[in-house]
PDB file of C-alpha atoms in Angstrom:
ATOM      1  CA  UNK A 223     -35.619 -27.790  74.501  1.00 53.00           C
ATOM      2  CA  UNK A 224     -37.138 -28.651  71.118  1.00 58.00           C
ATOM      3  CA  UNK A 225     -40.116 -26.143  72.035  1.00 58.00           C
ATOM      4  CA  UNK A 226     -37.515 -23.118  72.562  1.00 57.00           C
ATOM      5  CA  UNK A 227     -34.462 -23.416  70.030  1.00 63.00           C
ATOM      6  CA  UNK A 228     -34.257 -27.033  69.090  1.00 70.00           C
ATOM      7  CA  UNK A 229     -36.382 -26.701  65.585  1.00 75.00           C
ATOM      8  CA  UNK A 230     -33.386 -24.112  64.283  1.00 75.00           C
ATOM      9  CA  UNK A 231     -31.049 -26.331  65.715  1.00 81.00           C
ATOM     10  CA  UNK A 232     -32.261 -29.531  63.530  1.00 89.00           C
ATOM     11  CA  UNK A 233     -32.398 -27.519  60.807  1.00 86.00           C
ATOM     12  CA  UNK A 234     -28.705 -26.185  61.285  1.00 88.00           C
ATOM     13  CA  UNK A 235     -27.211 -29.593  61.602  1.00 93.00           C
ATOM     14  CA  UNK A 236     -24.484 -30.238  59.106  1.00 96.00           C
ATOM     15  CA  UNK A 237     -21.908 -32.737  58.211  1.00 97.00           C
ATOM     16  CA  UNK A 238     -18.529 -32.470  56.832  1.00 97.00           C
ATOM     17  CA  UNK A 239     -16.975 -35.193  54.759  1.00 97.00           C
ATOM     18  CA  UNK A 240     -13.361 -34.407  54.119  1.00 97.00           C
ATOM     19  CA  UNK A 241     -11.099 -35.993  51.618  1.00 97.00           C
ATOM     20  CA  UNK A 242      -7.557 -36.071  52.241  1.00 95.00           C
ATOM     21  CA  UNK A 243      -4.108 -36.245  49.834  1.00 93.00           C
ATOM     22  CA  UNK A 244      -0.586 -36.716  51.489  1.00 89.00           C
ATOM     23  CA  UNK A 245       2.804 -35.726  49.562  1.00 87.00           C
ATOM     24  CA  UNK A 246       5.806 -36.615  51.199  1.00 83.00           C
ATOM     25  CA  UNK A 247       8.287 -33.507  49.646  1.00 79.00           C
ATOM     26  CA  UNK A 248      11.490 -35.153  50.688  1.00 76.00           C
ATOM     27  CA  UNK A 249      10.096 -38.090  48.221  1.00 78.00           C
ATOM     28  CA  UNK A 250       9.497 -35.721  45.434  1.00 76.00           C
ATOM     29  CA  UNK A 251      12.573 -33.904  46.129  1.00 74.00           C
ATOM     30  CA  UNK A 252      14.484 -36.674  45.649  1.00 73.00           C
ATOM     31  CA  UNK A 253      13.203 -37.784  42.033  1.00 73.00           C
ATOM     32  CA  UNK A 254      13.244 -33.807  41.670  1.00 66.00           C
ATOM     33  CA  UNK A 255      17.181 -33.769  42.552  1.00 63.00           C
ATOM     34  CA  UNK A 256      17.437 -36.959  40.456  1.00 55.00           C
ATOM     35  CA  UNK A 257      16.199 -35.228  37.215  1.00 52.00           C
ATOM     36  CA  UNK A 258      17.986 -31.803  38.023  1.00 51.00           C
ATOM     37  CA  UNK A 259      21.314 -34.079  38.392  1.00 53.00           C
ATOM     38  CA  UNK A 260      20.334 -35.992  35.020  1.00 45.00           C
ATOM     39  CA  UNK A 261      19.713 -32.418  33.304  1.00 45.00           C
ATOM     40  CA  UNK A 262      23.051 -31.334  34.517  1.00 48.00           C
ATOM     41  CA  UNK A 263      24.959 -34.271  33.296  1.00 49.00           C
ATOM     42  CA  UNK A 264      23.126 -34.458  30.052  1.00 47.00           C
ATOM     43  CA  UNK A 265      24.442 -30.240  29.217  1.00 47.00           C
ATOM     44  CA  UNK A 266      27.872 -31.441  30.184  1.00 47.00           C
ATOM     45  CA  UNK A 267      27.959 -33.866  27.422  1.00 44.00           C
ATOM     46  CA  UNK A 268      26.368 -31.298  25.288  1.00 44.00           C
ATOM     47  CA  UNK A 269      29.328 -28.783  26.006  1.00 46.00           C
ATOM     48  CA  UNK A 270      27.197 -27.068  28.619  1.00 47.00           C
ATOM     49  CA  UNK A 271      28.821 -27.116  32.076  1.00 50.00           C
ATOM     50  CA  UNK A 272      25.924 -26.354  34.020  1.00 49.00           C
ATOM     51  CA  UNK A 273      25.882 -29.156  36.832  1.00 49.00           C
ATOM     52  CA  UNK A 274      27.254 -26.858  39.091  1.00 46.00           C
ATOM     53  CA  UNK A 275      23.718 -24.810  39.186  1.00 43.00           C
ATOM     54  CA  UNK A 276      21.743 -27.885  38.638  1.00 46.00           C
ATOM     55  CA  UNK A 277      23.321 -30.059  42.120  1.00 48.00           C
ATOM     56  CA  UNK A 278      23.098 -26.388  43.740  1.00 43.00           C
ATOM     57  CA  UNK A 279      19.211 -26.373  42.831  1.00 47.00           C
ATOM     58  CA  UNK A 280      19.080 -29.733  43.352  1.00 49.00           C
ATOM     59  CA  UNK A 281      20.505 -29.768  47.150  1.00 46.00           C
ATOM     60  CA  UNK A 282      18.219 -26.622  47.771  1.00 48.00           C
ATOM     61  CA  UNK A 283      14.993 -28.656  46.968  1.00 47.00           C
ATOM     62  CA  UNK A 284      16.480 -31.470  49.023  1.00 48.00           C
ATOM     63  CA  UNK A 285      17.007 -29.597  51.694  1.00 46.00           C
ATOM     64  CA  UNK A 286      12.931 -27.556  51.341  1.00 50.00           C
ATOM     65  CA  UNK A 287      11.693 -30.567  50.694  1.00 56.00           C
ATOM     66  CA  UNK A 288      11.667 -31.903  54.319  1.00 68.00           C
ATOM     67  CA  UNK A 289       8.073 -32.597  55.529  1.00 76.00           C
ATOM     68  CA  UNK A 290       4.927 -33.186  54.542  1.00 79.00           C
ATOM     69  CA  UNK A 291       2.275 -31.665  52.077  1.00 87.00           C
ATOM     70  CA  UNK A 292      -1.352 -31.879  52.732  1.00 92.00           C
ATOM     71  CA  UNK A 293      -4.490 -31.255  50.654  1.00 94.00           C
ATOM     72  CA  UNK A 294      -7.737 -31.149  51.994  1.00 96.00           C
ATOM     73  CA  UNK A 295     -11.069 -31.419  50.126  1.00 97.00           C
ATOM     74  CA  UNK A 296     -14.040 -30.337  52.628  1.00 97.00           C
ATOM     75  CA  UNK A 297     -17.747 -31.590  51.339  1.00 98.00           C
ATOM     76  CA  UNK A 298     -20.166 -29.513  53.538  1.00 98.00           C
ATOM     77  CA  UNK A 299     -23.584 -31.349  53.733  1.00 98.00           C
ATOM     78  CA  UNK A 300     -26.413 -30.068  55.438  1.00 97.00           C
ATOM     79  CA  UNK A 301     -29.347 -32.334  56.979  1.00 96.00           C
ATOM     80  CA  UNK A 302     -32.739 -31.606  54.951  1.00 96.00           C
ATOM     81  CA  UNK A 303     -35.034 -31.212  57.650  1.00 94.00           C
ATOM     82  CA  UNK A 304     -38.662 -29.763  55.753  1.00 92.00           C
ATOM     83  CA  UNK A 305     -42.330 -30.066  57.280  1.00 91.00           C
ATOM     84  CA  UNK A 306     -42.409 -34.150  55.525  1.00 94.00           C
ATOM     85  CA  UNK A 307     -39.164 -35.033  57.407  1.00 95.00           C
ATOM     86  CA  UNK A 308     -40.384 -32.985  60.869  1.00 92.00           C
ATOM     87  CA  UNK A 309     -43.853 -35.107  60.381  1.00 94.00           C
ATOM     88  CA  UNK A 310     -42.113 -38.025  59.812  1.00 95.00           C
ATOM     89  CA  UNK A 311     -39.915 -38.109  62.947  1.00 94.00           C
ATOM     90  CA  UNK A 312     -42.814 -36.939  65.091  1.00 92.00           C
ATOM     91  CA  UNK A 313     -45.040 -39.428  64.140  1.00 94.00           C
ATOM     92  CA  UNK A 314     -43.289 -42.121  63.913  1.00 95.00           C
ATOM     93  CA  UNK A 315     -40.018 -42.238  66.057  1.00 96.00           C
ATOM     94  CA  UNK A 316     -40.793 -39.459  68.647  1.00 92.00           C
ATOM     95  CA  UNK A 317     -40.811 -40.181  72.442  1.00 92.00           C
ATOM     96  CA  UNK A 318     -39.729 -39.088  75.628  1.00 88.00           C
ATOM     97  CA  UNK A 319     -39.032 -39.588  79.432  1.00 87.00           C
ATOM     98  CA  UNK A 320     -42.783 -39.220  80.273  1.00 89.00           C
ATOM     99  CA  UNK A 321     -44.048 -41.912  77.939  1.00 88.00           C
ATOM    100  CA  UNK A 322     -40.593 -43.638  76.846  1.00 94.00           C
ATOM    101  CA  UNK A 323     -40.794 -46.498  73.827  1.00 95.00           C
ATOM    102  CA  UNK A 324     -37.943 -47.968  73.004  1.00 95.00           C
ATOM    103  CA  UNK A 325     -39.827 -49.637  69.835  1.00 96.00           C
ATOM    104  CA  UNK A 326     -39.387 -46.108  68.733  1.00 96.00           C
ATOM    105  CA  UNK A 327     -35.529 -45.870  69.309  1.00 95.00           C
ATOM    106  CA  UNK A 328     -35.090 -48.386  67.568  1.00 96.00           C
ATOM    107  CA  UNK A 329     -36.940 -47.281  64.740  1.00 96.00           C
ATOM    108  CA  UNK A 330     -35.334 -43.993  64.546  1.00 96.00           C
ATOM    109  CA  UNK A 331     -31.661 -45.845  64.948  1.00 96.00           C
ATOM    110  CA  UNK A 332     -32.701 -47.966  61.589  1.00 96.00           C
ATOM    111  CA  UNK A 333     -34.409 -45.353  59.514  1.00 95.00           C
ATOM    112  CA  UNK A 334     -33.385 -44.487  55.867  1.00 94.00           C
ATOM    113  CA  UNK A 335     -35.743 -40.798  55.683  1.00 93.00           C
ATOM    114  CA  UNK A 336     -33.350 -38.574  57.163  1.00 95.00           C
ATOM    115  CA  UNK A 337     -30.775 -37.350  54.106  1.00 96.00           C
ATOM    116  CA  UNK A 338     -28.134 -34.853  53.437  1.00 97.00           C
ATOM    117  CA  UNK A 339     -27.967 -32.491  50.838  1.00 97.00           C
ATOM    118  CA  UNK A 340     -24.264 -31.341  49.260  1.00 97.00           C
ATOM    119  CA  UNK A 341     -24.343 -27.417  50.077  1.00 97.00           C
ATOM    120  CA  UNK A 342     -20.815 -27.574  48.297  1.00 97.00           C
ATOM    121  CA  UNK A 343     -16.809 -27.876  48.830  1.00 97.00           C
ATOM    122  CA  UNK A 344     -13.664 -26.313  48.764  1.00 97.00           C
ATOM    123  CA  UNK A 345      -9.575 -27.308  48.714  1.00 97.00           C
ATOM    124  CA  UNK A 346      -7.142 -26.033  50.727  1.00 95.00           C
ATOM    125  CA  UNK A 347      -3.245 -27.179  51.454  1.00 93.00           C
ATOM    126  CA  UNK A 348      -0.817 -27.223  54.170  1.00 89.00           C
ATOM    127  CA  UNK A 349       2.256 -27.407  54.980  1.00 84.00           C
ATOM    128  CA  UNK A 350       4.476 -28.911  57.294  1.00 77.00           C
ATOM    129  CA  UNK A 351       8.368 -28.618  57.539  1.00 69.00           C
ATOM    130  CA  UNK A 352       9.935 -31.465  59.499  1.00 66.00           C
ATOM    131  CA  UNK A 353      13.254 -29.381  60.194  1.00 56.00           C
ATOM    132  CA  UNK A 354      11.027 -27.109  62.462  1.00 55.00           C
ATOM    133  CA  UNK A 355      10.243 -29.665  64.200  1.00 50.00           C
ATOM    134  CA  UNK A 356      13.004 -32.143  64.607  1.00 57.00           C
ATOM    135  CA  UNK A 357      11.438 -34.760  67.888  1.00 74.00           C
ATOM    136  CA  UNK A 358       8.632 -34.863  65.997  1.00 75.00           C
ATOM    137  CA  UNK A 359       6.959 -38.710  64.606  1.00 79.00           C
ATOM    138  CA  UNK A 360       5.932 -38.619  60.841  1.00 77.00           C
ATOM    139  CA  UNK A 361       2.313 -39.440  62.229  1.00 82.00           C
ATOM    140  CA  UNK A 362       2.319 -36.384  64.403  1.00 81.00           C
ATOM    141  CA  UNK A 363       3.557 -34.111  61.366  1.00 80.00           C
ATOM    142  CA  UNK A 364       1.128 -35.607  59.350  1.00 83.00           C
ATOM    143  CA  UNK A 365      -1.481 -34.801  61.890  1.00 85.00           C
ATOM    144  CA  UNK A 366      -0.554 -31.540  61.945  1.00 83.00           C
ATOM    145  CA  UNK A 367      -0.848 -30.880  58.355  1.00 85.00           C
ATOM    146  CA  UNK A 368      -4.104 -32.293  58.415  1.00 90.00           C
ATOM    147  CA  UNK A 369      -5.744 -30.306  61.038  1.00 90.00           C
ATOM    148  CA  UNK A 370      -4.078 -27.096  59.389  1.00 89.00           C
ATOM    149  CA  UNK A 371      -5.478 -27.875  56.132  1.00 93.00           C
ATOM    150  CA  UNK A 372      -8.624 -29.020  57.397  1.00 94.00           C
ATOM    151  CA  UNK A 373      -9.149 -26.038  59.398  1.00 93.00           C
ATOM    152  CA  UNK A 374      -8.503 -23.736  55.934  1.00 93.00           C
ATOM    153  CA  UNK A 375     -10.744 -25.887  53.806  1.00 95.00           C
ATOM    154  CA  UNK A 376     -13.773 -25.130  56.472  1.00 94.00           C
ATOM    155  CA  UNK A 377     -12.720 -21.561  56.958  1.00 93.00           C
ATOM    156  CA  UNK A 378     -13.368 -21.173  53.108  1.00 94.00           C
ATOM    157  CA  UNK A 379     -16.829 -23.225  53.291  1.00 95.00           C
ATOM    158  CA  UNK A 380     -17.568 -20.738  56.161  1.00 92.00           C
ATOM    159  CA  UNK A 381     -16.681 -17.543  54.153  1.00 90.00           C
ATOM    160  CA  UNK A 382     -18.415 -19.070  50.546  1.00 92.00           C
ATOM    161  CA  UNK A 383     -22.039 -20.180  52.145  1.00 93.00           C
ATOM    162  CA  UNK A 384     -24.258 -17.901  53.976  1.00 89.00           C
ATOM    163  CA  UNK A 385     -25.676 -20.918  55.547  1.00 88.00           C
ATOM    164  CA  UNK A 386     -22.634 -22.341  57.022  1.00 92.00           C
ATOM    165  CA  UNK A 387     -21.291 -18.245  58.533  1.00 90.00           C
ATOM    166  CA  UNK A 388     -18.977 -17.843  61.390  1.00 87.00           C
ATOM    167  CA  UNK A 389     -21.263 -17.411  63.972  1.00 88.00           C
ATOM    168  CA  UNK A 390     -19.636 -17.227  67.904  1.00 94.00           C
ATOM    169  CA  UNK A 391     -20.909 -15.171  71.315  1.00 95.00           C
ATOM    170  CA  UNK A 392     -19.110 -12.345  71.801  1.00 97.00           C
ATOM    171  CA  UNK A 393     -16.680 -12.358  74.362  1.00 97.00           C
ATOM    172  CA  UNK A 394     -16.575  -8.681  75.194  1.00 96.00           C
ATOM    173  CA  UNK A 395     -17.520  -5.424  74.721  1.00 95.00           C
ATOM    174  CA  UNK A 396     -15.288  -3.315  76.534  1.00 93.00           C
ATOM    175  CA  UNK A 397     -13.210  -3.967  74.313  1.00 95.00           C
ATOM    176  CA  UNK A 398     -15.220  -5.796  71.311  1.00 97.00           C
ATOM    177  CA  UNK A 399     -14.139  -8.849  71.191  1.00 97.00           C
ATOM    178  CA  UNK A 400     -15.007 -13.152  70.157  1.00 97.00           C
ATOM    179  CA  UNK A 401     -12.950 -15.759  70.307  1.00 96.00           C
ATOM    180  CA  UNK A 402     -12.819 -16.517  66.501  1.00 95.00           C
ATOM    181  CA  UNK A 403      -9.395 -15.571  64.255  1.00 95.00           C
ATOM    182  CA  UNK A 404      -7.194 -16.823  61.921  1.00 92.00           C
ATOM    183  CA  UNK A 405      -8.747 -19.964  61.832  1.00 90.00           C
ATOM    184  CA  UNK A 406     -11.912 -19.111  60.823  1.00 91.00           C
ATOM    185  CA  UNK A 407     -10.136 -16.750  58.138  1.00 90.00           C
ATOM    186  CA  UNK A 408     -10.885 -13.638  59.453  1.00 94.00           C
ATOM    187  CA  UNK A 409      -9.465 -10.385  57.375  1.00 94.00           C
ATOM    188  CA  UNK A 410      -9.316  -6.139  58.954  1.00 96.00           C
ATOM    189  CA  UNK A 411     -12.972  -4.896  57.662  1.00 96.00           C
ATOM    190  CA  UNK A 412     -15.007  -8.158  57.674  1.00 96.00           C
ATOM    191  CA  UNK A 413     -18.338  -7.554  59.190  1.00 96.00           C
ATOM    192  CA  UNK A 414     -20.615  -9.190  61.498  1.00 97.00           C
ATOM    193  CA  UNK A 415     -24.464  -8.578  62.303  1.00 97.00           C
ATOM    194  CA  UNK A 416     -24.685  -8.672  66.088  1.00 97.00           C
ATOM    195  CA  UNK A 417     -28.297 -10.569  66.747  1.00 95.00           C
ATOM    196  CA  UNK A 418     -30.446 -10.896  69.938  1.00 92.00           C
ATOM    197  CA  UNK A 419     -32.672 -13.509  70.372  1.00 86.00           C
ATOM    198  CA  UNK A 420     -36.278 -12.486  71.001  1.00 87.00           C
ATOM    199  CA  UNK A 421     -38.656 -14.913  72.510  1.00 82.00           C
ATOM    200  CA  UNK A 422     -42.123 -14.876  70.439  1.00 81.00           C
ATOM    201  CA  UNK A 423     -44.890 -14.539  72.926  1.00 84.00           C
ATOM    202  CA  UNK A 424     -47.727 -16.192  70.449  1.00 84.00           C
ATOM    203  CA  UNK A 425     -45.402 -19.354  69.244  1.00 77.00           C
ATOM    204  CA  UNK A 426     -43.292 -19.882  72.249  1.00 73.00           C
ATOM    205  CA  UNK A 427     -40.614 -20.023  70.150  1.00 75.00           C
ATOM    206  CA  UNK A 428     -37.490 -18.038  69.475  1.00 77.00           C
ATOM    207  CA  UNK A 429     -35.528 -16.014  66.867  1.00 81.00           C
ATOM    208  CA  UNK A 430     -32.879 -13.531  66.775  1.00 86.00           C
ATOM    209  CA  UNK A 431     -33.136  -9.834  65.175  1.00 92.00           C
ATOM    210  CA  UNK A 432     -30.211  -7.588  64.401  1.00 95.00           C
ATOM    211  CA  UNK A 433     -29.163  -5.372  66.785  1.00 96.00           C
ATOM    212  CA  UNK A 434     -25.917  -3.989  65.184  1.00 96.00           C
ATOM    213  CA  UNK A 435     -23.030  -4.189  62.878  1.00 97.00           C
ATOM    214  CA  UNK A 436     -19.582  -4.511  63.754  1.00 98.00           C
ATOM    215  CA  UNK A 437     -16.174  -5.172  61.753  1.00 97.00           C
ATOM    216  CA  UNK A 438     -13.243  -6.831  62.249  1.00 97.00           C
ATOM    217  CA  UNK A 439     -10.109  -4.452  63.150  1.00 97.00           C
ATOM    218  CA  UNK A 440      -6.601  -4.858  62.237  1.00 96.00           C
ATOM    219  CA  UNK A 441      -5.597  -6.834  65.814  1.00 96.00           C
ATOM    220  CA  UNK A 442      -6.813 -10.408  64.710  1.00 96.00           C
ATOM    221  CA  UNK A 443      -5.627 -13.280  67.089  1.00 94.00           C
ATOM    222  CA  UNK A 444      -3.486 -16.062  65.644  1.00 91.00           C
ATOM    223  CA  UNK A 445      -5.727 -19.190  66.708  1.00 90.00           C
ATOM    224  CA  UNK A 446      -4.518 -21.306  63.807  1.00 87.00           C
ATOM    225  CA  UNK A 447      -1.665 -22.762  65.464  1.00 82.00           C
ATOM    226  CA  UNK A 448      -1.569 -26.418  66.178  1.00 78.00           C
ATOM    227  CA  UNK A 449      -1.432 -27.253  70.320  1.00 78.00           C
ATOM    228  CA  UNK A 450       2.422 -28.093  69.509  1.00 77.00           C
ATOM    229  CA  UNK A 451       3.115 -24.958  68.180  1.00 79.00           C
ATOM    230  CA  UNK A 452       1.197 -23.266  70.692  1.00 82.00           C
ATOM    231  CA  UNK A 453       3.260 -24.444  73.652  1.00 83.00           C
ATOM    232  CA  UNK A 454       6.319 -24.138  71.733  1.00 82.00           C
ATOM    233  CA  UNK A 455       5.707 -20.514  72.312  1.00 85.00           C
ATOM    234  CA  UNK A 456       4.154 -20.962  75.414  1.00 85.00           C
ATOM    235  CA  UNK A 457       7.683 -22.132  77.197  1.00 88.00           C
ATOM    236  CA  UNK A 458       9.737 -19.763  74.739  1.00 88.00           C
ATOM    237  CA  UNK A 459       7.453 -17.095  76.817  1.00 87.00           C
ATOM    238  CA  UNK A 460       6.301 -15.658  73.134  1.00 85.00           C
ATOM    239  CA  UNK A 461       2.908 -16.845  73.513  1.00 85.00           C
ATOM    240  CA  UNK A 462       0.612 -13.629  72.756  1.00 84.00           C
ATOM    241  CA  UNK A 463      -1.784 -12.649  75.715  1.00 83.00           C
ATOM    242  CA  UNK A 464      -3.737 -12.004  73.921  1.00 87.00           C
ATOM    243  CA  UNK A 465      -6.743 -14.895  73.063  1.00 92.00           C
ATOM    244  CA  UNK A 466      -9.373 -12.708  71.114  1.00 96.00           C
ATOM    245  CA  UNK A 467      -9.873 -10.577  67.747  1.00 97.00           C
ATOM    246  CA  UNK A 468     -10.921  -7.026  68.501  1.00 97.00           C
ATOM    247  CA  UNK A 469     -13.339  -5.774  67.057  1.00 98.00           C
ATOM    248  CA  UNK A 470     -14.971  -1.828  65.373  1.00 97.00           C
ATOM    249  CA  UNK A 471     -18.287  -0.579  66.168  1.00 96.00           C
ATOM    250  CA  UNK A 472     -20.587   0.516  68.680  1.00 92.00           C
ATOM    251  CA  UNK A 473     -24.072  -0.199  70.181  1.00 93.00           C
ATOM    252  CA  UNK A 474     -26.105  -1.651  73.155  1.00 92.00           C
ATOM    253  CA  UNK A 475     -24.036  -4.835  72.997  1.00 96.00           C
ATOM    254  CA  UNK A 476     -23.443  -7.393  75.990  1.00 95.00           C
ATOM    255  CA  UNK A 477     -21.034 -10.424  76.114  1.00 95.00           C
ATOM    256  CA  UNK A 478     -23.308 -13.846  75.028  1.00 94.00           C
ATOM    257  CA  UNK A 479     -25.049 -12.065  72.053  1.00 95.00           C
ATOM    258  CA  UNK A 480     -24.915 -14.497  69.023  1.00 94.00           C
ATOM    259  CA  UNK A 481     -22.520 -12.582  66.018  1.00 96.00           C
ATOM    260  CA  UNK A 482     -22.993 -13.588  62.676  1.00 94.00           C
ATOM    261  CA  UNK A 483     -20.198 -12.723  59.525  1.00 93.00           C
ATOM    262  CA  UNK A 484     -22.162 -10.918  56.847  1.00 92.00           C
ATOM    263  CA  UNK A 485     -20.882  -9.897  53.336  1.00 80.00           C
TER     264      UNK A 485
END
């Protein structure tokens, strides 16, 4: 495995530290609502009668402010594997099922030369409204807005860094289509390199060559939906059949070929 793909694999191994802050609106609507009251009473004294508007306002953000706010901050790291590192593991923790040493293992499972390197971050938010979903715990809303935000965070990494691109099989071709969407931010007109891999006779080893472009088209499936949402719709029969984004172009393509977002 390592002699075929498993070099490029290594070498695309990356981690993703994500740190997380929770905001309880109904908390801030409530010291919100408490200065919006204080405001009001404040202009009555003044000869300002506007507590009418003010408890108004401060009911509506009461009211909005059911649920939870997440914010996710997504550190993309990426394992530094050069020719020192390769040597390193090779000649000193490498074995296998023909001449197994568990000295070795060990080794490996205690070593301090394998590092990451920060590619970079990014932020993104989400939120959840508890009066959609009434039955629902405060862990498994905060879940929810967690995953959501999570998801966005690493759908921006994914769209900044060439490095770290969407890349899925396609699914597809008749019509063109991969099981990426929403999630993975997808917009009409983003393009992908389609890429074949290509065994190299004299090396034994492989890599992949462009064989086409293709773009997204306007009929991008929703896959950002959390499982609760999703069967939600599922038993209020509105679940789309449809699992897939579809996309534009044309070429000698087959389903399994490797697609890759470009800029």
């Amino acid at each position: 495995m390592l002699s075929d793909a498993g070099e490029e694999l290594i070498k695309n191994t990356f981690v993703i530290v994500n740190d997380f802050k929770f905001t309880n609106k109904e908390e801030v609507a409530k010291k919100t609502s408490g200065v919006l009251n204080f405001i009001g009473g404040a202009s009555s004294l003044m000869g300002y009668d506007v507590s009418t508007y003010t408890s108004v306002a401060a009911a509506g953000v009461s009211v909005a402010g059911k649920g939870y706010w997440v914010k996710t901050t997504s550190y993309l790291y990426r394992l530094v594997w050069d020719e020192e590192t390769a040597a390193i593991f090779y000649n000193n923790y490498w074995t296998d099922d023909y001449n197994f040493n568990p000295e070795k293992v060990d080794a490996f499972n205690n070593s301090t030369h394998f590092k990451l390197r920060l590619v970079g971050f990014q932020t993104a938010g989400a939120d959840i409204q508890s009066s959609i979903f009434t039955n629902k715990s405060e862990e498994d809303l905060i879940r929810m807005a967690t995953v959501k935000a999570t998801d966005r965070a690493v759908a921006k990494l994914e769209r900044q860094y060439e490095e770290f691109r969407t890349k899925v099989p396609l699914y597809s071709v008749e019509p063109l289509t991969a099981k990426i969407g929403l999630k993975e931010g997808l917009e009409p007109g983003d393009r992908f390199e389609v890429l074949e891999q290509v065994l190299d006779i004299e090396t034994g080893k492989t890599f992949y060559k462009r064989v086409g472009v293709i773009q997204v088209s306007n009929s991008i499936w929703d896959n950002s939906l959390s499982p609760e949402e999703t069967e939600a719709l599922r038993q209020q029969g509105r679940l789309p059949a449809q699992q897939y984004t579809i996309f534009n172009g044309s070429g000698n393509f087959y389903p399994g070929q490797l697609i890759k977002q470009i800029n």
